[in-house]
Coordinates of C-alpha atoms and ligand atoms in Angstrom, one line a residue:
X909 CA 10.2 11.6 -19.9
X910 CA 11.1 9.0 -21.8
X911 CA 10.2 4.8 -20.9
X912 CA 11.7 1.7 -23.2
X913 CA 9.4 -1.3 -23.7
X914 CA 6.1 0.7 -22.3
X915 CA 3.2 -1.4 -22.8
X916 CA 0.4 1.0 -24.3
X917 CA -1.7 0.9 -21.7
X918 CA 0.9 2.3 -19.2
X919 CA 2.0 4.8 -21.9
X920 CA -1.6 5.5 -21.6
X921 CA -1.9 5.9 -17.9
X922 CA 1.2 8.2 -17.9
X923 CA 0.0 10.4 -20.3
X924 CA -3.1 10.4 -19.0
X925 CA -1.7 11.5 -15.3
X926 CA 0.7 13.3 -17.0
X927 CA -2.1 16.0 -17.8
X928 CA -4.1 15.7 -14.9
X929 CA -1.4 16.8 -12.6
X930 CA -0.1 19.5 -15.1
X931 CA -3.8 20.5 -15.9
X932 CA -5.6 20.0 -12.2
X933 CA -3.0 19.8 -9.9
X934 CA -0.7 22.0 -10.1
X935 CA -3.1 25.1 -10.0
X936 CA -4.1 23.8 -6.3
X937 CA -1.0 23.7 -5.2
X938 CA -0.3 25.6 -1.9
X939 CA 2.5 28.4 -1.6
X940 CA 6.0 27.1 -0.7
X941 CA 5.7 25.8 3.1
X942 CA 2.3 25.4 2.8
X943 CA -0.1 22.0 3.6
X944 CA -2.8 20.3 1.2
X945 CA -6.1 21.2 3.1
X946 CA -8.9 18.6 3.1
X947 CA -11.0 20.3 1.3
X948 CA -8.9 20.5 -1.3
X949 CA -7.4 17.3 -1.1
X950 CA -11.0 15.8 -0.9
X951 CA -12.0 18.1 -4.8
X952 CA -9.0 16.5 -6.7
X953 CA -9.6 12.9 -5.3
X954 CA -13.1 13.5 -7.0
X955 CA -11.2 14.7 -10.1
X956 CA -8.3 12.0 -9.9
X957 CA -11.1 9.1 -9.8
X958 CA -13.3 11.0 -12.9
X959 CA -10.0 11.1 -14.8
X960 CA -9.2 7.5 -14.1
X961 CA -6.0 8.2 -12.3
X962 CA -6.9 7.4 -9.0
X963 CA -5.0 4.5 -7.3
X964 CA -2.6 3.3 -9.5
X965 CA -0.9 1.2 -7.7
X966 CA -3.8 -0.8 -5.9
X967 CA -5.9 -3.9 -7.4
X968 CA -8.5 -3.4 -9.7
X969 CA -10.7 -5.2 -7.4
X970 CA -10.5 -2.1 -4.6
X971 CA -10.8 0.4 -7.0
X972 CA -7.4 1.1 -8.3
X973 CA -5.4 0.9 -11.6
X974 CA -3.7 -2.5 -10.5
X975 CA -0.4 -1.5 -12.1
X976 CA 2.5 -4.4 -11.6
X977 CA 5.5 -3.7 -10.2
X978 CA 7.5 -3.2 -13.2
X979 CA 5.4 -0.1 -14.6
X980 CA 4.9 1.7 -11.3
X981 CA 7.6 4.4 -12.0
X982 CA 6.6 6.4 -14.8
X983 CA 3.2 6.9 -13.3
X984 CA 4.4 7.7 -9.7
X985 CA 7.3 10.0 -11.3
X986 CA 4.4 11.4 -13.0
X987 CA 2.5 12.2 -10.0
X988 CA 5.4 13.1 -8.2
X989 CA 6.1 15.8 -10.0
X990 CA 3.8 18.3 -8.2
X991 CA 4.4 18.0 -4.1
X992 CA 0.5 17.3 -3.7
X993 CA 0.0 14.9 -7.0
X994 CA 0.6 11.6 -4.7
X995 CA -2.1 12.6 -2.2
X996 CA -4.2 13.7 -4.9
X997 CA -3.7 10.2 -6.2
X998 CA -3.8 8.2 -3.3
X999 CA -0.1 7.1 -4.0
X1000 CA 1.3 8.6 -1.1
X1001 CA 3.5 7.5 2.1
X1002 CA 2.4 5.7 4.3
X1003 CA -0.9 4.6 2.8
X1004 CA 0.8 3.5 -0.1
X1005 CA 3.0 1.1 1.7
X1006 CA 0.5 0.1 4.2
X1007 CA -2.0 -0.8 1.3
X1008 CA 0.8 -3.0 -0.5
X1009 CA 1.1 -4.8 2.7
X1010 CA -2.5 -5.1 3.6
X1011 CA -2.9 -6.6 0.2
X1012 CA -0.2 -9.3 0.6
X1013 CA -0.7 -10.4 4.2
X1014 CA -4.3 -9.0 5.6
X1015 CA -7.1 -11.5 5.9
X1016 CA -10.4 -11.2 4.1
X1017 CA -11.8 -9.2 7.1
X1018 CA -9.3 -6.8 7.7
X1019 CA -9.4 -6.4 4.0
X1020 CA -12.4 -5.4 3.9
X1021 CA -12.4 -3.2 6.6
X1022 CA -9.1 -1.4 6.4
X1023 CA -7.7 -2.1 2.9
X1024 CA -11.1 -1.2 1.3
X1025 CA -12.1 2.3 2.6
X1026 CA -8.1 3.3 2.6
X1027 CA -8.2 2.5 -1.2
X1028 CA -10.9 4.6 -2.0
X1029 CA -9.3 7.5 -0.5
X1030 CA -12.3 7.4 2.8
X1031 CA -9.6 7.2 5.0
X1032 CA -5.6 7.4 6.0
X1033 CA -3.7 5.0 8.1
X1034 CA 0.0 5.4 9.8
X1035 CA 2.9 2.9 10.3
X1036 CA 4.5 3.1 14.2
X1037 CA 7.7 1.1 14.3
X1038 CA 10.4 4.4 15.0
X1039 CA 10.6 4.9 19.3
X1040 CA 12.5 7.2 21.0
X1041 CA 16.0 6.6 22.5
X1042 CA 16.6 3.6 23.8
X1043 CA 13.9 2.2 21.6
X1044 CA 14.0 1.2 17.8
X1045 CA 15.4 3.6 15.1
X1046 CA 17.8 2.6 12.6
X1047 CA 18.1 -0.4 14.9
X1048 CA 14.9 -2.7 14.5
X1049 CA 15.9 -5.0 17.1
X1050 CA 15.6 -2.5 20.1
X1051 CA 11.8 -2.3 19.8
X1052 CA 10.7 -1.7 23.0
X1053 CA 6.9 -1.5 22.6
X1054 CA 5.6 -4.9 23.5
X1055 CA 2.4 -6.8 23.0
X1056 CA 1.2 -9.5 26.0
X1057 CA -1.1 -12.1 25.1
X1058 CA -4.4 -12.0 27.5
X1059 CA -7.8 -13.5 27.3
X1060 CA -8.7 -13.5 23.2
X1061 CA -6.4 -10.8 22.4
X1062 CA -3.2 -8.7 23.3
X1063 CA -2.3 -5.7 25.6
X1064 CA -0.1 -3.9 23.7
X1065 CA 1.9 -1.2 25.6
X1066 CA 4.6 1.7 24.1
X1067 CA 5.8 4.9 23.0
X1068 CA 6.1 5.6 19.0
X1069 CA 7.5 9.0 17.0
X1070 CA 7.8 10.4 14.0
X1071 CA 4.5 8.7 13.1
X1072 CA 3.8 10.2 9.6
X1073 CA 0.5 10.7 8.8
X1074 CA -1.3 9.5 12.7
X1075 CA -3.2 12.8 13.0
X1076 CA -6.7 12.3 11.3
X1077 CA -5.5 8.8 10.5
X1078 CA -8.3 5.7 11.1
X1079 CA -5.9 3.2 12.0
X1080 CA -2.1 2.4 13.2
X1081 CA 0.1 -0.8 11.9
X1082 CA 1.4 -0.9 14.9
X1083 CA 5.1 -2.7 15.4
X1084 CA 5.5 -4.5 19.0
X1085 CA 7.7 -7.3 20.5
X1086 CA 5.6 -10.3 21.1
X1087 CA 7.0 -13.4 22.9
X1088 CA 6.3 -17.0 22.1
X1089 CA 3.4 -18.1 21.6
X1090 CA 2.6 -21.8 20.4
X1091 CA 4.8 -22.7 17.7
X1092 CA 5.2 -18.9 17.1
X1093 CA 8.6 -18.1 17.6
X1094 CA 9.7 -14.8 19.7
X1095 CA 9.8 -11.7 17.5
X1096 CA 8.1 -8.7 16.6
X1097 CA 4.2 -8.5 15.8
X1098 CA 2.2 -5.9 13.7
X1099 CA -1.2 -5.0 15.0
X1100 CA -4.1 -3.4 13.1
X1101 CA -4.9 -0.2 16.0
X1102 CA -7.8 1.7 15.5
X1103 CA -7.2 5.2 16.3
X1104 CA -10.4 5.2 18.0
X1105 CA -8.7 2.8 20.5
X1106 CA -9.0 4.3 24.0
X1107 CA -5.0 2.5 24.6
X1108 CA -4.0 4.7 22.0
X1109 CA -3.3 8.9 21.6
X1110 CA -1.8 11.1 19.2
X1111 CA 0.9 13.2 21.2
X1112 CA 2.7 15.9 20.8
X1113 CA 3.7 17.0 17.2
X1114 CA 7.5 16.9 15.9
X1115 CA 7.7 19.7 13.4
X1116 CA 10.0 18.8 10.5
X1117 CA 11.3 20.9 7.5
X1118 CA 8.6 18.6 5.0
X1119 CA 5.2 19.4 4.5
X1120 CA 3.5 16.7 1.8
X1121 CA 2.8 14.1 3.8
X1122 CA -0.6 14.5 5.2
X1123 CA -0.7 14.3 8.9
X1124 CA 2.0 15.2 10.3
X1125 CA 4.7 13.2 12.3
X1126 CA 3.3 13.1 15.6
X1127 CA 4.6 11.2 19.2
X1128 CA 2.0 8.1 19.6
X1129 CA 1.3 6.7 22.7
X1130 CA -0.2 3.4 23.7
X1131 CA -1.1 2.3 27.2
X1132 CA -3.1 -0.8 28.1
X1133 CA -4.3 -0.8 24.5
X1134 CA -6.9 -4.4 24.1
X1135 CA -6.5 -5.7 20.8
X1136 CA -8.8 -8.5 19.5
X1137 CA -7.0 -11.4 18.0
X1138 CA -8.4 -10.6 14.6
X1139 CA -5.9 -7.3 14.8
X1140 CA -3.0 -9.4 14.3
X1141 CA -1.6 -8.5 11.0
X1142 CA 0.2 -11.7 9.2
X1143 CA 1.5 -14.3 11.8
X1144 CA 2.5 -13.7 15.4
X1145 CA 6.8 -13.5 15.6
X1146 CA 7.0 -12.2 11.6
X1147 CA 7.0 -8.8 11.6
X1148 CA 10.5 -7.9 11.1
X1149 CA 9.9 -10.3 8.0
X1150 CA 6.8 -8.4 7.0
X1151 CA 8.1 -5.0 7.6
X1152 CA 11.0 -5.4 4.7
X1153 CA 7.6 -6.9 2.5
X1154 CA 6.5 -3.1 3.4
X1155 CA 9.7 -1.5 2.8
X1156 CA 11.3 -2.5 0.0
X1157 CA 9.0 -1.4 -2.7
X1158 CA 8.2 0.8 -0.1
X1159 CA 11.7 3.0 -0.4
X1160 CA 11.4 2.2 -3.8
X1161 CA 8.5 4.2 -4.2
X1162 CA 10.2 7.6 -1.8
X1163 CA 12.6 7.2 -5.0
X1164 CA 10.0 7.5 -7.5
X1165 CA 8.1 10.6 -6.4
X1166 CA 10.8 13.1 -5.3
X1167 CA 12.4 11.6 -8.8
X1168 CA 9.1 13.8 -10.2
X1169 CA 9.8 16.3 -8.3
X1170 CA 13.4 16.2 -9.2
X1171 CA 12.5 16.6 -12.5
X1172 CA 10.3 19.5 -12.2
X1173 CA 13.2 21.0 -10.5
X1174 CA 15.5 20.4 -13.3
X1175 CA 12.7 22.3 -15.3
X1176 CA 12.6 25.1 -13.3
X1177 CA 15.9 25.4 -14.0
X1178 CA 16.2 25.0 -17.3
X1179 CA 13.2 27.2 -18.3
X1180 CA 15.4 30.3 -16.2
X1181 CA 18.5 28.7 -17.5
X1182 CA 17.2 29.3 -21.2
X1183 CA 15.6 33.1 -20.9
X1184 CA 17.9 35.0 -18.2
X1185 CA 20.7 36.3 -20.0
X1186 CA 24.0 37.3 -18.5
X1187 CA 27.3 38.4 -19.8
X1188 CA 25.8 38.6 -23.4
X1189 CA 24.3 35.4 -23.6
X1190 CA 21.4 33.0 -21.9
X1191 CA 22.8 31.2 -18.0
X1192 CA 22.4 27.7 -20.4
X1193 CA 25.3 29.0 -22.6
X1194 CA 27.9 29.5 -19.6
X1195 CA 30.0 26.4 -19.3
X1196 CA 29.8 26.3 -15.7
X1197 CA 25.8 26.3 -15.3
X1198 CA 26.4 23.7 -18.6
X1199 CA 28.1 21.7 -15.9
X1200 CA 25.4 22.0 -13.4
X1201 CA 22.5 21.1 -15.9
X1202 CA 24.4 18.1 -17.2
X1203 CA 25.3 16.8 -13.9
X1204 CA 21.5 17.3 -13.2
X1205 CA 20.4 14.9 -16.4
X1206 CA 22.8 12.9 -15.2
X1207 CA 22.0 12.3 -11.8
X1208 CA 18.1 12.0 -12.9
X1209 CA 18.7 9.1 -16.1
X1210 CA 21.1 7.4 -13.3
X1211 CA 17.7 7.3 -10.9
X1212 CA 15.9 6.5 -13.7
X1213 CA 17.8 3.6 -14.6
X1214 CA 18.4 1.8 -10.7
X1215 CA 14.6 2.5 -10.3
X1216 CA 13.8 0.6 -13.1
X1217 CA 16.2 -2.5 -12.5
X1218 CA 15.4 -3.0 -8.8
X1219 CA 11.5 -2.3 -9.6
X1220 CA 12.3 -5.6 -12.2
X1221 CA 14.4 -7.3 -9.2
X1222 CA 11.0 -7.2 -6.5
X1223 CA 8.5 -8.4 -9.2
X1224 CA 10.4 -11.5 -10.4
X1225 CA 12.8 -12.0 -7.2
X1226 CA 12.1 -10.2 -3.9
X1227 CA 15.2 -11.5 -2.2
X1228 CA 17.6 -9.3 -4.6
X1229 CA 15.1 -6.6 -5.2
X1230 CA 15.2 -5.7 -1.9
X1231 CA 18.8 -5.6 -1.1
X1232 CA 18.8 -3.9 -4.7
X1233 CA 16.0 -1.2 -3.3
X1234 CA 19.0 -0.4 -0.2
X1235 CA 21.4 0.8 -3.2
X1236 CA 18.7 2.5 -4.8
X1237 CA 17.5 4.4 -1.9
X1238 CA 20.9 5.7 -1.1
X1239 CA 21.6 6.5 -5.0
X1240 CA 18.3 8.7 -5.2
X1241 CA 17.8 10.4 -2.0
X1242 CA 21.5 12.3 -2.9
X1243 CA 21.1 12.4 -6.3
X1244 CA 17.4 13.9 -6.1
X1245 CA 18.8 16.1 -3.4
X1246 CA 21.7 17.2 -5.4
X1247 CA 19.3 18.1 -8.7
X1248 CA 17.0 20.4 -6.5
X1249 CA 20.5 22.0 -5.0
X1250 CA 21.3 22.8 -8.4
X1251 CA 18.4 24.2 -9.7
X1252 CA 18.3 26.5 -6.9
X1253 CA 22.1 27.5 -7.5
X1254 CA 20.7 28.1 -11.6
X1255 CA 18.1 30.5 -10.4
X1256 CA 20.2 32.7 -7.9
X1257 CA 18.8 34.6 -5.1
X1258 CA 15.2 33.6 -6.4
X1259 CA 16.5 29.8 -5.5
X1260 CA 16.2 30.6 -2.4
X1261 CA 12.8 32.9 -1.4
X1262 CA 9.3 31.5 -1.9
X1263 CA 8.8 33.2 -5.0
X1264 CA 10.1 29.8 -6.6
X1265 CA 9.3 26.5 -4.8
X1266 CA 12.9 24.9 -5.2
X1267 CA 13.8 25.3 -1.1
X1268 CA 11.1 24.1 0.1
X1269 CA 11.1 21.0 -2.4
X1270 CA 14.8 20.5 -0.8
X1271 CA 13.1 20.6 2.7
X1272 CA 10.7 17.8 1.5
X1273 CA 13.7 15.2 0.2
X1274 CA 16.3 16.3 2.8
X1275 CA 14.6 13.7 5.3
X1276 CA 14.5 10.6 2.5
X1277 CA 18.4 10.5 3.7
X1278 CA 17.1 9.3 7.2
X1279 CA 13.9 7.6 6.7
X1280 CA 13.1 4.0 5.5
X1281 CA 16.5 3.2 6.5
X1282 CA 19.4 5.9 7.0
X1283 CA 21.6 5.8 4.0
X1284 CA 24.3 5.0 6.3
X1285 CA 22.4 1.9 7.2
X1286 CA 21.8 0.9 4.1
X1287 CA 25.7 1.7 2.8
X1288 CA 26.6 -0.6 6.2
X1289 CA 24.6 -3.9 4.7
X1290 CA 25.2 -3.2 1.0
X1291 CA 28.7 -3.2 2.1
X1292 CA 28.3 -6.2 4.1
X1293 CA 26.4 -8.0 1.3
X1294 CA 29.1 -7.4 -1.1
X1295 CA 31.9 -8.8 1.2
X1296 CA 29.1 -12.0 1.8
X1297 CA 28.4 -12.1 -2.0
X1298 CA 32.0 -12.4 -2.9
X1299 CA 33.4 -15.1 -0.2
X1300 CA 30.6 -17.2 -1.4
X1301 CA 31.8 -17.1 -5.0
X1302 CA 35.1 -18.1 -3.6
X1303 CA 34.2 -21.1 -1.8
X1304 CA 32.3 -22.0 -4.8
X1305 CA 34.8 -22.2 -6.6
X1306 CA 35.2 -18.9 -8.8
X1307 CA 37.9 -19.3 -10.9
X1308 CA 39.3 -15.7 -10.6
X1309 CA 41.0 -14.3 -7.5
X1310 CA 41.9 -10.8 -6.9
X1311 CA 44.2 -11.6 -4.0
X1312 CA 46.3 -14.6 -5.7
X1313 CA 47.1 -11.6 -8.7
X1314 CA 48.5 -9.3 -5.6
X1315 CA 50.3 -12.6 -4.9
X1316 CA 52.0 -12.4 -8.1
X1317 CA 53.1 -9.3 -8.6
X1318 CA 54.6 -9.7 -5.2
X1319 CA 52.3 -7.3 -2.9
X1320 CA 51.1 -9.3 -0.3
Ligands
LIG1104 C1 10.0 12.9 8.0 C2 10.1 11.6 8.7 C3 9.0 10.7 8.6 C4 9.1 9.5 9.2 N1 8.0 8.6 9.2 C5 8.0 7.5 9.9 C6 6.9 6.6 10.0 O1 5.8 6.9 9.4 N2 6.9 5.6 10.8 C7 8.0 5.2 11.5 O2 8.0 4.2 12.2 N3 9.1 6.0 11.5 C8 9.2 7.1 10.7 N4 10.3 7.9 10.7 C9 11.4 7.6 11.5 C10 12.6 7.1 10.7 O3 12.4 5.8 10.2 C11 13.8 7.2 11.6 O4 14.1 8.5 11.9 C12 15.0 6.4 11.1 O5 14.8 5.0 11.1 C13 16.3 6.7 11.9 O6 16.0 6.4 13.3 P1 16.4 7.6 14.4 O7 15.7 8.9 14.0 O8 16.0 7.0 15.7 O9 17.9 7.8 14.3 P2 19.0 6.9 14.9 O10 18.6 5.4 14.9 O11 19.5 7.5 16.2 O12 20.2 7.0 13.8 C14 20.9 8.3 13.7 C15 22.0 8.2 12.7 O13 22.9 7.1 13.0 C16 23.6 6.9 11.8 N5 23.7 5.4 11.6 C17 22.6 4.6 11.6 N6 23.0 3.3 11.3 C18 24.4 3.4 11.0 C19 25.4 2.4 10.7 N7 25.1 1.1 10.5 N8 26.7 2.9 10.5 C20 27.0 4.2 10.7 N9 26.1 5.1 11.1 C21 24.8 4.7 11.2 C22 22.9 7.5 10.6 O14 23.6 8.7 10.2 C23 21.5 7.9 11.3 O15 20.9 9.0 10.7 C24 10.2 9.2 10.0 C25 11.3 10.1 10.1 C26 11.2 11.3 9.4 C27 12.4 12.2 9.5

């Protein structure tokens, strides 16, 4: 994998992960369909800290590599590129995102206390915002869990799923609709929930076709749950605002470890391409499977590329990196899908049983079409964005106009 303009130290850092995941990793892995056990988990952590690996993406000051922005994808593709390497790394969803956030908005206290231990890799943490039917989904603004303001704190009562990670996690950012309060204005809240909260229970689990994300995706629910004031995350009424701080890089991030594992697809693939032979000659020689290799290369320097730009965008201008990470989302989760697809087709019948790990690394990116924003979301605003973009260059003054040139030629 190749980077422009790496500073050394990154180069460093990648190489350096790079081998740990090829070297440690990879032996641990569990067969196809299989979960990271804690005790294994718990071994490489030990290894991934020894190594210098550990953490890449938080501050130096909790422990991590403090990596900026800019340089976060060749080390996350790196660790990507083995289904347990993010875990192993403490890069992983939610915890990465949550520990972004907490970095940016916690206070002090909750710093210390949540951001702290989850950096070291002493414990997990889950993000609640998804509800079922009528509550929110692709549609943030039918939250229906609510939080009601009571003597120095808040009741905060609802019903969450899909809640990656909540099983064995130590605390929930919890999303809830708050009204008023003082000059705050009415909105959505996040709450810091401690899972040892008696007002809140891991329910029922949904069983999905993924597997890397430690902890499931369980139903939460929360009834008369107290929260202290201090478990207000940010500012009372901002959490829609806060929860595109999370999910931007956030999404961004989804794109650069299946890319890894994308790319150890592609491998796969060409390693069976190169050695089984058919009709006289090696699968890579065939122009057809030529055509499914190159649309693979293609589809992976493509991801490569939008990663890299919108990673650029968030670090120097949020506002466009963001909208940016909604056409990189979409661009990735299909063409990562697409690469595994291929490499399955490449390998034939052994695509498709466990003795290779390609189907089940399809069952882990399949749901990266739905989550942090369906794809059809996201086409909806970049859509809507464009049409914004362009009638504001208008009535700027833009001296080009499409329609006028139909004009001309006499179609409208
Ligand atoms: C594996 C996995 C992990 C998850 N982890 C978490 C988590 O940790 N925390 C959390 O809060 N949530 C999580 N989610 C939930 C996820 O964010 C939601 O599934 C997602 O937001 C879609 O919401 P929904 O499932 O309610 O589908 P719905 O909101 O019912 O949407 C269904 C479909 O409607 C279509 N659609 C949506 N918008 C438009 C549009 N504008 N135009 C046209 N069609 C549209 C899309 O095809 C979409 O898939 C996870 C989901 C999965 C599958």
């Amino acid at each position: 994998m190749t980077f422009p303009h790496l500073p050394p130290e990154v180069a460093e850092l990648r190489d350096r992960t790079r081998r740990f995941i090829r070297e440690v990793v990879i032996d641990a892995e569990p067969a196809p369909g299989g979960r990271l056990d804690q005790a294994t988990r718990d071994r490489l952590q030990v290894a991934a800290k020894e190594a210098g690996v550990f953490a890449p993406l938080v501050p130096k000051e909790y422990g991590g590599q403090g990596l900026p922005i800019e340089h976060w994808s060749p080390i996350l593709q790196e660790a990507g590129y083995s289904t347990i390497g993010p875990s192993t790394l403490n890069c992983m969803a939610p915890d990465e995102g949550n520990m972004h956030m907490l970095n940016l908005i916690a206070t002090e206290d909750q710093k210390k206390h949540h951001l702290a231990p989850l950096a070291a890799g002493e414990i997990r943490s889950c993000f609640g915002m998804t509800e079922p039917h009528p509550g929110a989904g692709s549609d943030p603004a039918a939250l229906r869990t609510t939080a009601v303001r009571t003597d120095g704190g808040w009741i905060i009562d609802g019903h969450k799923r899909f809640t990656s990670g909540a099983v064995g996690a130590a605390f929930c950012i919890v999303m809830a609709r708050t009204p008023s309060v003082g000059s705050s204005p009415e909105g959505a809240t996040m709450f810091l929930v401690d899972m040892t909260n008696p007002g809140i229970r891991v329910g029922e689990a949904i069983h999905t076709v993924d597997r890397a994300i430690d902890g499931g995706h369980p139903h939460l629910y929360i009834e008369n749950c107290f929260v202290p004031d201090e478990a207000v995350l940010g500012e009372v009424g901002l959490g829609f605002r806060y929860a595109q701080v999370r999910l931007g890089p956030a999404r961004l991030t989804h794109c650069m470890r299946w890319l890894g594992l994308a790319r150890r697809a592609h491998d796969i693939a060409l390693d069976r391409a190169g050695k089984r032979e058919l009709f006289g000659g090696p699968i890579d020689s065939l122009g057809l499977a030529q055509h499914l290799i190159a649309e693979s290369t293609i589809d992976i320097e493509t991801s490569d590329a939008v990663i890299t730009k919108t990673a650029a965008l968030l670090g120097t201008d949020p506002k466009a990196g963001s909208a940016m990470s909604s056409i990189a989302k979409v661009h990735c989760s299909e063409a990562i899908f697409r690469v595994i697809d291929r490499a399955i087709q490449i390998c034939g019948g052994d695509g498709v049983s466990d003795g290779l790990p390609l189907a089940q690394y399809l069952n882990e990116v399949r749901p990266f079409r739905i989550y942090d924003g369906s794809n059809e979301t996201h086409r909806w605003a970049i859509a809507r964005r464009a049409s914004a973009g362009r009638a504001a260059a208008v009535r700027a003054g833009e001296q080009y106009r499409g329609d006028a040139v139909v004009g001309r030629h006499g179609g409208a």
